[in-house]
mmCIF file of C-alpha atoms in Angstrom:
data_model
loop_
_atom_site.group_PDB
_atom_site.id
_atom_site.type_symbol
_atom_site.label_atom_id
_atom_site.label_comp_id
_atom_site.label_asym_id
_atom_site.label_seq_id
_atom_site.Cartn_x
_atom_site.Cartn_y
_atom_site.Cartn_z
ATOM 1 C CA MET A 126 14.143 3.402 20.202
ATOM 2 C CA LYS A 127 11.794 0.475 20.333
ATOM 3 C CA ILE A 128 8.613 0.829 18.289
ATOM 4 C CA LEU A 129 5.545 -1.504 18.683
ATOM 5 C CA GLN A 130 4.048 -1.831 15.203
ATOM 6 C CA VAL A 131 0.410 -2.988 15.384
ATOM 7 C CA ILE A 132 -1.198 -4.321 12.094
ATOM 8 C CA ASN A 133 -3.870 -6.865 11.178
ATOM 9 C CA ASN A 134 -1.481 -9.423 9.558
ATOM 10 C CA LEU A 135 1.666 -9.742 7.480
ATOM 11 C CA ASP A 136 -0.155 -10.694 4.127
ATOM 12 C CA VAL A 137 1.322 -9.166 0.991
ATOM 13 C CA GLY A 138 0.038 -5.650 0.580
ATOM 14 C CA GLY A 139 1.344 -2.122 0.413
ATOM 15 C CA ALA A 140 1.111 -1.215 4.117
ATOM 16 C CA GLU A 141 2.623 -4.569 5.097
ATOM 17 C CA THR A 142 5.544 -4.162 2.662
ATOM 18 C CA LEU A 143 6.251 -0.580 3.914
ATOM 19 C CA LEU A 144 6.245 -1.899 7.471
ATOM 20 C CA SER A 145 8.547 -4.845 6.609
ATOM 21 C CA GLU A 146 10.980 -2.688 4.776
ATOM 22 C CA TYR A 147 11.314 -0.342 7.578
ATOM 23 C CA ALA A 148 11.807 -2.932 10.210
ATOM 24 C CA LEU A 149 14.402 -4.650 8.165
ATOM 25 C CA ASN A 150 16.375 -1.551 7.211
ATOM 26 C CA SER A 151 16.284 1.064 9.945
ATOM 27 C CA GLY A 152 19.613 1.235 11.655
ATOM 28 C CA GLU A 153 18.275 3.663 14.242
ATOM 29 C CA ASN A 154 15.099 1.989 15.615
ATOM 30 C CA THR A 155 14.006 -1.550 16.662
ATOM 31 C CA SER A 156 10.557 -2.635 15.497
ATOM 32 C CA VAL A 157 8.381 -5.297 17.376
ATOM 33 C CA ILE A 158 5.528 -6.215 15.136
ATOM 34 C CA LEU A 159 2.190 -7.249 16.584
ATOM 35 C CA THR A 160 -0.264 -9.071 14.374
ATOM 36 C CA LEU A 161 -3.913 -9.832 15.133
ATOM 37 C CA VAL A 162 -4.266 -12.620 12.750
ATOM 38 C CA SER A 163 -1.750 -15.193 11.690
ATOM 39 C CA SER A 164 -0.069 -15.046 8.147
ATOM 40 C CA ASP A 165 2.002 -17.535 6.130
ATOM 41 C CA SER A 166 3.733 -15.094 3.687
ATOM 42 C CA TRP A 167 7.173 -14.208 2.474
ATOM 43 C CA ILE A 168 7.032 -10.941 4.334
ATOM 44 C CA ARG A 169 6.567 -12.727 7.669
ATOM 45 C CA SER A 170 9.405 -15.231 6.862
ATOM 46 C CA ASP A 171 11.824 -12.439 5.800
ATOM 47 C CA LEU A 172 11.233 -10.643 9.013
ATOM 48 C CA GLU A 173 11.610 -13.660 11.262
ATOM 49 C CA ASN A 174 14.598 -14.893 9.409
ATOM 50 C CA SER A 175 16.200 -11.521 9.943
ATOM 51 C CA GLY A 176 15.610 -11.582 13.616
ATOM 52 C CA VAL A 177 12.644 -9.127 13.800
ATOM 53 C CA LYS A 178 10.276 -10.060 16.669
ATOM 54 C CA VAL A 179 6.670 -10.895 15.603
ATOM 55 C CA ILE A 180 4.005 -11.229 18.258
ATOM 56 C CA ASP A 181 1.217 -13.126 16.711
ATOM 57 C CA LEU A 182 -2.135 -12.989 18.783
ATOM 58 C CA ALA A 183 -3.476 -15.614 16.251
ATOM 59 C CA LEU A 184 -7.034 -14.378 16.590
ATOM 60 C CA GLN A 185 -9.746 -16.063 14.506
ATOM 61 C CA SER A 186 -10.804 -12.733 13.212
ATOM 62 C CA LYS A 187 -9.272 -9.240 13.332
ATOM 63 C CA TYR A 188 -12.685 -7.931 14.580
ATOM 64 C CA ARG A 189 -12.385 -9.734 17.976
ATOM 65 C CA LEU A 190 -12.386 -6.428 19.905
ATOM 66 C CA ILE A 191 -11.816 -7.566 23.507
ATOM 67 C CA SER A 192 -9.294 -10.157 22.590
ATOM 68 C CA ALA A 193 -7.335 -7.803 20.372
ATOM 69 C CA MET A 194 -7.258 -4.934 22.880
ATOM 70 C CA ILE A 195 -6.123 -7.180 25.702
ATOM 71 C CA GLY A 196 -3.365 -8.668 23.526
ATOM 72 C CA ILE A 197 -2.204 -5.319 22.379
ATOM 73 C CA ALA A 198 -2.328 -3.934 26.095
ATOM 74 C CA ARG A 199 -0.237 -6.897 27.288
ATOM 75 C CA ALA A 200 2.328 -6.294 24.522
ATOM 76 C CA ILE A 201 2.771 -2.741 25.543
ATOM 77 C CA ILE A 202 3.209 -3.689 29.134
ATOM 78 C CA SER A 203 5.706 -6.401 28.467
ATOM 79 C CA GLU A 204 7.720 -4.774 25.607
ATOM 80 C CA LYS A 205 7.738 -1.251 27.085
ATOM 81 C CA PRO A 206 8.026 0.382 23.612
ATOM 82 C CA ASP A 207 9.016 4.013 23.170
ATOM 83 C CA ILE A 208 6.256 4.507 20.673
ATOM 84 C CA VAL A 209 3.091 2.501 19.622
ATOM 85 C CA HIS A 210 2.430 2.759 15.933
ATOM 86 C CA ALA A 211 -0.969 1.407 14.619
ATOM 87 C CA HIS A 212 -1.704 0.539 10.900
ATOM 88 C CA LEU A 213 -4.857 0.028 9.016
ATOM 89 C CA PHE A 214 -8.403 -0.749 10.362
ATOM 90 C CA PRO A 215 -9.372 -2.012 12.910
ATOM 91 C CA PRO A 216 -6.036 -1.450 14.780
ATOM 92 C CA GLN A 217 -6.821 2.193 14.228
ATOM 93 C CA TYR A 218 -9.648 1.919 16.733
ATOM 94 C CA TYR A 219 -8.013 -0.609 19.126
ATOM 95 C CA ALA A 220 -4.972 1.521 19.803
ATOM 96 C CA ALA A 221 -6.971 4.658 19.985
ATOM 97 C CA PHE A 222 -9.237 3.395 22.681
ATOM 98 C CA LEU A 223 -6.067 2.090 24.592
ATOM 99 C CA ARG A 224 -4.317 5.531 24.421
ATOM 100 C CA PRO A 225 -5.843 6.858 27.606
ATOM 101 C CA PHE A 226 -4.384 4.064 29.542
ATOM 102 C CA PHE A 227 -0.786 4.568 28.431
ATOM 103 C CA ARG A 228 -0.444 8.448 28.707
ATOM 104 C CA ASN A 229 3.411 8.193 28.897
ATOM 105 C CA ILE A 230 3.850 6.580 25.592
ATOM 106 C CA PRO A 231 3.392 8.441 22.271
ATOM 107 C CA PHE A 232 0.685 6.663 19.990
ATOM 108 C CA VAL A 233 0.828 7.009 16.206
ATOM 109 C CA PHE A 234 -1.431 5.959 13.439
ATOM 110 C CA SER A 235 -0.622 5.523 9.710
ATOM 111 C CA GLU A 236 -3.376 6.365 7.323
ATOM 112 C CA HIS A 237 -2.489 4.419 4.252
ATOM 113 C CA SER A 238 -5.386 5.342 1.976
ATOM 114 C CA THR A 239 -7.157 8.544 0.972
ATOM 115 C CA SER A 240 -10.583 7.158 1.905
ATOM 116 C CA ASN A 241 -12.568 4.297 3.378
ATOM 117 C CA ARG A 242 -16.221 3.280 3.633
ATOM 118 C CA ARG A 243 -16.631 4.109 7.252
ATOM 119 C CA ARG A 244 -16.338 7.781 6.569
ATOM 120 C CA GLY A 245 -19.524 7.465 4.455
ATOM 121 C CA ILE A 246 -21.647 5.871 7.167
ATOM 122 C CA THR A 247 -23.318 8.604 9.347
ATOM 123 C CA LEU A 248 -23.163 6.596 12.594
ATOM 124 C CA LEU A 249 -19.435 5.742 12.198
ATOM 125 C CA ARG A 250 -18.398 9.195 11.177
ATOM 126 C CA PRO A 251 -18.036 10.689 14.692
ATOM 127 C CA ILE A 252 -16.108 7.498 15.896
ATOM 128 C CA GLU A 253 -13.744 7.988 12.919
ATOM 129 C CA ALA A 254 -13.080 11.465 13.761
ATOM 130 C CA LEU A 255 -12.634 10.716 17.472
ATOM 131 C CA SER A 256 -10.128 7.790 16.726
ATOM 132 C CA TYR A 257 -7.831 10.050 14.817
ATOM 133 C CA ARG A 258 -7.910 12.788 17.464
ATOM 134 C CA MET A 259 -6.897 10.167 20.069
ATOM 135 C CA TYR A 260 -3.444 9.918 18.486
ATOM 136 C CA ASP A 261 -0.494 12.059 19.245
ATOM 137 C CA ARG A 262 0.287 12.205 15.534
ATOM 138 C CA VAL A 263 -1.268 10.699 12.289
ATOM 139 C CA ILE A 264 1.025 9.847 9.558
ATOM 140 C CA VAL A 265 -0.511 10.219 6.016
ATOM 141 C CA ILE A 266 1.233 8.836 3.098
ATOM 142 C CA SER A 267 0.348 11.562 0.601
ATOM 143 C CA GLU A 268 -0.921 15.173 0.553
ATOM 144 C CA ALA A 269 -4.179 13.886 -1.037
ATOM 145 C CA ALA A 270 -4.707 11.736 1.956
ATOM 146 C CA ARG A 271 -4.108 14.676 4.352
ATOM 147 C CA LYS A 272 -6.667 16.850 2.570
ATOM 148 C CA GLU A 273 -9.220 14.035 2.647
ATOM 149 C CA LEU A 274 -8.649 13.484 6.395
ATOM 150 C CA THR A 275 -9.424 17.266 6.999
ATOM 151 C CA ARG A 276 -12.882 16.601 5.923
ATOM 152 C CA ILE A 277 -13.687 14.639 9.080
ATOM 153 C CA THR A 278 -11.089 16.110 11.490
ATOM 154 C CA THR A 279 -8.880 19.226 11.753
ATOM 155 C CA GLY A 280 -5.794 17.538 10.316
ATOM 156 C CA ASN A 281 -3.679 19.529 12.778
ATOM 157 C CA ASN A 282 -1.948 16.529 13.982
ATOM 158 C CA CYS A 283 -1.151 15.072 10.566
ATOM 159 C CA THR A 284 2.262 14.524 9.038
ATOM 160 C CA VAL A 285 2.952 13.438 5.414
ATOM 161 C CA VAL A 286 5.674 10.775 5.146
ATOM 162 C CA TYR A 287 6.224 9.431 1.639
ATOM 163 C CA GLY A 288 6.952 5.691 1.391
ATOM 164 C CA GLY A 289 9.796 4.024 -0.426
ATOM 165 C CA VAL A 290 10.948 0.544 -1.634
ATOM 166 C CA ASP A 291 14.220 -1.391 -1.669
ATOM 167 C CA GLU A 292 15.175 -0.419 -5.271
ATOM 168 C CA LYS A 293 17.687 -3.237 -5.407
ATOM 169 C CA ARG A 294 14.868 -5.703 -5.754
ATOM 170 C CA PHE A 295 13.466 -4.043 -8.966
ATOM 171 C CA ILE A 296 16.423 -2.774 -10.938
ATOM 172 C CA GLY A 297 17.678 -5.234 -13.519
ATOM 173 C CA PRO A 298 17.485 -6.297 -17.157
ATOM 174 C CA ARG A 299 14.160 -6.086 -18.987
ATOM 175 C CA ASN A 300 12.577 -9.005 -20.945
ATOM 176 C CA GLU A 301 9.170 -7.985 -22.207
ATOM 177 C CA GLU A 302 7.153 -11.263 -22.399
ATOM 178 C CA TYR A 303 3.615 -9.761 -22.025
ATOM 179 C CA ASP A 304 1.732 -6.508 -22.341
ATOM 180 C CA PHE A 305 0.371 -5.598 -18.896
ATOM 181 C CA VAL A 306 0.988 -6.330 -15.319
ATOM 182 C CA LEU A 307 -1.145 -5.576 -12.221
ATOM 183 C CA VAL A 308 0.409 -5.882 -8.701
ATOM 184 C CA THR A 309 -2.542 -5.471 -6.456
ATOM 185 C CA SER A 310 -4.650 -6.856 -3.606
ATOM 186 C CA LEU A 311 -7.807 -8.821 -4.555
ATOM 187 C CA ARG A 312 -9.281 -8.045 -1.107
ATOM 188 C CA GLY A 313 -11.522 -5.029 -1.975
ATOM 189 C CA ARG A 314 -13.118 -3.442 -4.994
ATOM 190 C CA GLU A 315 -11.089 -0.237 -4.465
ATOM 191 C CA LYS A 316 -8.216 -1.649 -6.443
ATOM 192 C CA GLY A 317 -10.347 -1.764 -9.571
ATOM 193 C CA VAL A 318 -9.234 -4.998 -11.180
ATOM 194 C CA ASP A 319 -12.805 -5.292 -12.596
ATOM 195 C CA ILE A 320 -12.229 -1.780 -14.396
ATOM 196 C CA PHE A 321 -9.148 -3.122 -15.995
ATOM 197 C CA LEU A 322 -10.798 -6.296 -17.095
ATOM 198 C CA GLU A 323 -13.703 -4.411 -18.671
ATOM 199 C CA ALA A 324 -11.405 -2.069 -20.329
ATOM 200 C CA LEU A 325 -9.335 -4.859 -21.773
ATOM 201 C CA SER A 326 -12.332 -6.480 -23.173
ATOM 202 C CA MET A 327 -13.172 -3.282 -25.108
ATOM 203 C CA VAL A 328 -10.027 -3.815 -27.166
ATOM 204 C CA ARG A 329 -10.009 -7.744 -27.093
ATOM 205 C CA GLU A 330 -9.276 -7.649 -30.804
ATOM 206 C CA LYS A 331 -5.757 -6.432 -30.070
ATOM 207 C CA GLY A 332 -4.848 -9.678 -28.631
ATOM 208 C CA TYR A 333 -3.105 -8.143 -25.449
ATOM 209 C CA SER A 334 -1.831 -10.472 -22.616
ATOM 210 C CA ALA A 335 -1.874 -9.499 -19.077
ATOM 211 C CA VAL A 336 -0.698 -10.999 -15.770
ATOM 212 C CA VAL A 337 -2.346 -10.106 -12.352
ATOM 213 C CA LEU A 338 -0.253 -10.578 -9.159
ATOM 214 C CA GLY A 339 -1.964 -10.677 -5.810
ATOM 215 C CA ASP A 340 -4.627 -12.578 -3.950
ATOM 216 C CA GLY A 341 -7.803 -12.107 -1.857
ATOM 217 C CA VAL A 342 -11.514 -12.888 -1.359
ATOM 218 C CA LEU A 343 -12.380 -11.418 -4.719
ATOM 219 C CA ARG A 344 -10.166 -13.637 -6.872
ATOM 220 C CA SER A 345 -12.837 -16.153 -7.721
ATOM 221 C CA GLU A 346 -15.319 -13.444 -8.613
ATOM 222 C CA LEU A 347 -12.650 -11.644 -10.837
ATOM 223 C CA THR A 348 -11.769 -14.866 -12.479
ATOM 224 C CA GLU A 349 -15.438 -15.475 -13.301
ATOM 225 C CA LEU A 350 -15.691 -11.868 -14.746
ATOM 226 C CA ARG A 351 -12.545 -12.479 -16.860
ATOM 227 C CA ASP A 352 -14.048 -15.558 -18.296
ATOM 228 C CA ARG A 353 -17.437 -13.865 -18.909
ATOM 229 C CA LEU A 354 -15.714 -11.093 -20.861
ATOM 230 C CA GLY A 355 -13.924 -13.582 -23.188
ATOM 231 C CA LEU A 356 -10.454 -12.994 -21.501
ATOM 232 C CA ARG A 357 -9.672 -16.456 -20.271
ATOM 233 C CA ASN A 358 -6.626 -16.829 -22.358
ATOM 234 C CA ALA A 359 -5.529 -13.125 -22.181
ATOM 235 C CA VAL A 360 -5.440 -12.660 -18.373
ATOM 236 C CA ASP A 361 -3.545 -14.846 -15.980
ATOM 237 C CA PHE A 362 -4.106 -14.661 -12.203
ATOM 238 C CA ARG A 363 -0.955 -15.778 -10.624
ATOM 239 C CA GLY A 364 -1.660 -14.992 -6.953
ATOM 240 C CA ASN A 365 1.048 -13.801 -4.482
ATOM 241 C CA VAL A 366 4.624 -14.106 -5.560
ATOM 242 C CA ASP A 367 7.832 -13.293 -3.898
ATOM 243 C CA ASN A 368 9.617 -12.141 -7.119
ATOM 244 C CA VAL A 369 7.538 -9.149 -8.149
ATOM 245 C CA GLY A 370 10.468 -7.333 -9.765
ATOM 246 C CA GLU A 371 10.897 -10.085 -12.407
ATOM 247 C CA TYR A 372 7.226 -9.931 -13.412
ATOM 248 C CA LEU A 373 7.445 -6.189 -13.634
ATOM 249 C CA ARG A 374 10.504 -6.257 -15.826
ATOM 250 C CA CYS A 375 8.755 -8.812 -18.093
ATOM 251 C CA ALA A 376 5.763 -6.513 -18.734
ATOM 252 C CA ARG A 377 5.595 -3.669 -21.345
ATOM 253 C CA VAL A 378 3.186 -1.644 -19.145
ATOM 254 C CA PHE A 379 2.199 -1.558 -15.374
ATOM 255 C CA VAL A 380 -1.485 -0.812 -14.844
ATOM 256 C CA LEU A 381 -3.079 0.579 -11.620
ATOM 257 C CA PRO A 382 -6.705 1.135 -12.117
ATOM 258 C CA SER A 383 -7.718 1.989 -8.495
ATOM 259 C CA ARG A 384 -10.923 3.693 -7.485
ATOM 260 C CA TRP A 385 -8.988 5.436 -4.622
ATOM 261 C CA GLU A 386 -5.484 5.178 -3.415
ATOM 262 C CA GLY A 387 -3.079 6.519 -0.732
ATOM 263 C CA LEU A 388 0.511 6.362 -2.049
ATOM 264 C CA PRO A 389 0.762 3.016 -3.891
ATOM 265 C CA VAL A 390 4.015 1.179 -3.260
ATOM 266 C CA SER A 391 3.494 -0.983 -6.336
ATOM 267 C CA ILE A 392 3.888 2.130 -8.598
ATOM 268 C CA MET A 393 7.202 2.758 -7.030
ATOM 269 C CA GLU A 394 8.159 -0.750 -7.774
ATOM 270 C CA ALA A 395 7.177 -0.274 -11.357
ATOM 271 C CA MET A 396 9.089 2.895 -11.630
ATOM 272 C CA PHE A 397 12.324 1.226 -10.396
ATOM 273 C CA SER A 398 11.688 -1.578 -12.762
ATOM 274 C CA GLY A 399 11.642 0.746 -15.862
ATOM 275 C CA THR A 400 8.150 -0.362 -16.504
ATOM 276 C CA PRO A 401 5.839 2.508 -17.842
ATOM 277 C CA VAL A 402 2.781 3.267 -15.845
ATOM 278 C CA VAL A 403 -0.823 3.609 -16.676
ATOM 279 C CA ALA A 404 -2.925 4.631 -13.624
ATOM 280 C CA SER A 405 -6.035 6.242 -12.500
ATOM 281 C CA ARG A 406 -5.905 9.904 -11.515
ATOM 282 C CA THR A 407 -6.986 9.553 -7.954
ATOM 283 C CA GLY A 408 -5.633 9.875 -4.378
ATOM 284 C CA GLY A 409 -2.005 10.126 -4.144
ATOM 285 C CA ILE A 410 -1.114 8.582 -7.509
ATOM 286 C CA PRO A 411 -0.546 12.026 -9.254
ATOM 287 C CA GLU A 412 1.862 12.831 -6.509
ATOM 288 C CA VAL A 413 4.016 9.741 -7.192
ATOM 289 C CA VAL A 414 3.755 9.874 -11.021
ATOM 290 C CA PRO A 415 2.842 13.275 -12.495
ATOM 291 C CA GLY A 416 1.878 13.521 -16.099
ATOM 292 C CA ASP A 417 5.451 13.295 -17.463
ATOM 293 C CA CYS A 418 5.989 9.957 -15.669
ATOM 294 C CA ALA A 419 2.727 8.112 -16.442
ATOM 295 C CA LEU A 420 -0.340 7.924 -18.501
ATOM 296 C CA LEU A 421 -3.131 8.897 -16.152
ATOM 297 C CA PHE A 422 -6.903 8.115 -16.788
ATOM 298 C CA GLU A 423 -10.078 9.153 -15.078
ATOM 299 C CA PRO A 424 -11.045 6.794 -12.267
ATOM 300 C CA GLU A 425 -13.629 4.020 -13.196
ATOM 301 C CA ASP A 426 -13.710 5.262 -16.826
ATOM 302 C CA THR A 427 -13.231 2.107 -18.729
ATOM 303 C CA GLU A 428 -13.249 3.744 -22.165
ATOM 304 C CA ASP A 429 -10.581 6.276 -21.043
ATOM 305 C CA LEU A 430 -8.384 3.344 -19.678
ATOM 306 C CA SER A 431 -8.855 1.222 -22.918
ATOM 307 C CA LYS A 432 -7.697 4.148 -24.999
ATOM 308 C CA ALA A 433 -4.693 4.618 -22.654
ATOM 309 C CA LEU A 434 -3.799 1.043 -22.947
ATOM 310 C CA VAL A 435 -3.783 1.107 -26.724
ATOM 311 C CA LYS A 436 -1.864 4.466 -26.878
ATOM 312 C CA VAL A 437 0.970 3.287 -24.575
ATOM 313 C CA ILE A 438 1.489 -0.183 -26.260
ATOM 314 C CA ASP A 439 1.399 1.325 -29.882
ATOM 315 C CA ASP A 440 4.011 4.089 -29.045
ATOM 316 C CA ILE A 441 7.325 2.619 -27.893
ATOM 317 C CA GLY A 442 8.796 6.165 -27.796
ATOM 318 C CA LEU A 443 6.124 7.186 -25.279
ATOM 319 C CA ARG A 444 6.795 4.132 -23.229
ATOM 320 C CA GLN A 445 10.579 4.881 -23.078
ATOM 321 C CA HIS A 446 9.935 8.486 -22.229
ATOM 322 C CA LEU A 447 7.485 7.721 -19.437
ATOM 323 C CA ALA A 448 9.828 5.058 -18.048
ATOM 324 C CA ASP A 449 12.938 7.283 -18.141
ATOM 325 C CA ASN A 450 11.188 10.028 -16.313
ATOM 326 C CA ALA A 451 9.821 7.616 -13.744
ATOM 327 C CA VAL A 452 13.160 5.961 -13.030
ATOM 328 C CA ASN A 453 14.746 9.535 -12.366
ATOM 329 C CA ARG A 454 11.976 10.656 -10.055
ATOM 330 C CA ALA A 455 11.971 7.297 -8.069
ATOM 331 C CA GLY A 456 15.705 7.573 -7.512
ATOM 332 C CA ARG A 457 15.290 11.171 -6.093
ATOM 333 C CA LEU A 458 12.254 10.481 -3.805
ATOM 334 C CA PHE A 459 11.287 6.834 -3.269
ATOM 335 C CA THR A 460 14.447 4.825 -2.353
ATOM 336 C CA LEU A 461 14.450 2.788 0.699
ATOM 337 C CA SER A 462 17.176 4.860 2.462
ATOM 338 C CA ALA A 463 15.019 7.929 1.855
ATOM 339 C CA TYR A 464 11.968 6.408 3.289
ATOM 340 C CA THR A 465 13.612 5.007 6.441
ATOM 341 C CA SER A 466 15.379 8.378 6.981
ATOM 342 C CA ARG A 467 12.025 10.116 6.839
ATOM 343 C CA LEU A 468 10.384 7.782 9.323
ATOM 344 C CA ASP A 469 13.404 7.837 11.656
ATOM 345 C CA PHE A 470 13.396 11.549 11.791
ATOM 346 C CA PHE A 471 9.577 11.397 12.504
ATOM 347 C CA TYR A 472 10.175 9.110 15.370
ATOM 348 C CA ARG A 473 12.932 11.196 16.772
ATOM 349 C CA GLU A 474 10.591 14.250 16.717
ATOM 350 C CA MET A 475 7.845 12.319 18.282
ATOM 351 C CA LYS A 476 10.067 11.263 21.225
ATOM 352 C CA ARG A 477 11.549 14.609 21.662
ATOM 353 C CA THR A 478 8.290 16.546 21.658
ATOM 354 C CA SER A 479 6.690 13.962 24.134
ATOM 355 C CA LYS A 480 9.064 14.508 26.942
#
């Protein structure tokens, strides 16, 4: 089957990584990826170098409603896909509004998070609910995301499909050079990098070191916060990198301080790297790493996080226990082959039931 995948861009992020891994490794289906905005990232390079077709609308903004919908409609007509699969916002709305014009093609949307700001805006809540109902199926990446979605819609058309990563990129010898690593996006406050910085400043006397991977519009703001907290020499913002596995294996601990999450790919990467996890108890995180696989803290609780950082660094036995359990769990649930098999099966069922 041919799947038209619609997404904002191919910048480095969890949804983009999942899409890329599937497109590169599904032996059953062919993905054509349509992006609203241009990207210059290793994800796009990997896809194009491997022969995956990328249709770039090259819009000045992902919010160009008319141009985006015309571009998506033209791609559907020219590519003749078996399924249209939209990811993130605003493709969520664009594809939903196009659904009535392509009744013979199943439309799918992937909800990659447990929450979003639009659901808290009274005027947008009915539009949100309607957009989900326009799809034949909505993929949610965790049970937590499914439960949250039922707050604004019935959830009857939701299917949980856990993600996965290419474990070969992360398995390898460890060489602990610094204490903490964060692999995250700096595009929104939901990732909680500011929470980590505040918590780290509370135990500044310990002399811990940290590396933050990822980029986005908040980078300068977070850099300024780091400096104000006296952490200039302790925290290094490295931007986007294409060798995340090496950085993970060089850290004693991986930290994910999110305010909310769907099913974070970065935790799966840390699990395969053998790097023990400290993460907030929110969204789909406890589904990925239950208590025997990670040290979990209350979201936005900087004191709780600071205590967790000290506890896991001071106790090498605890770190090894968490890492061993996480590696075993990842090998059972979150391999790339397991993920592609789950999504292949979903697409087969979509095609079968749409006839």
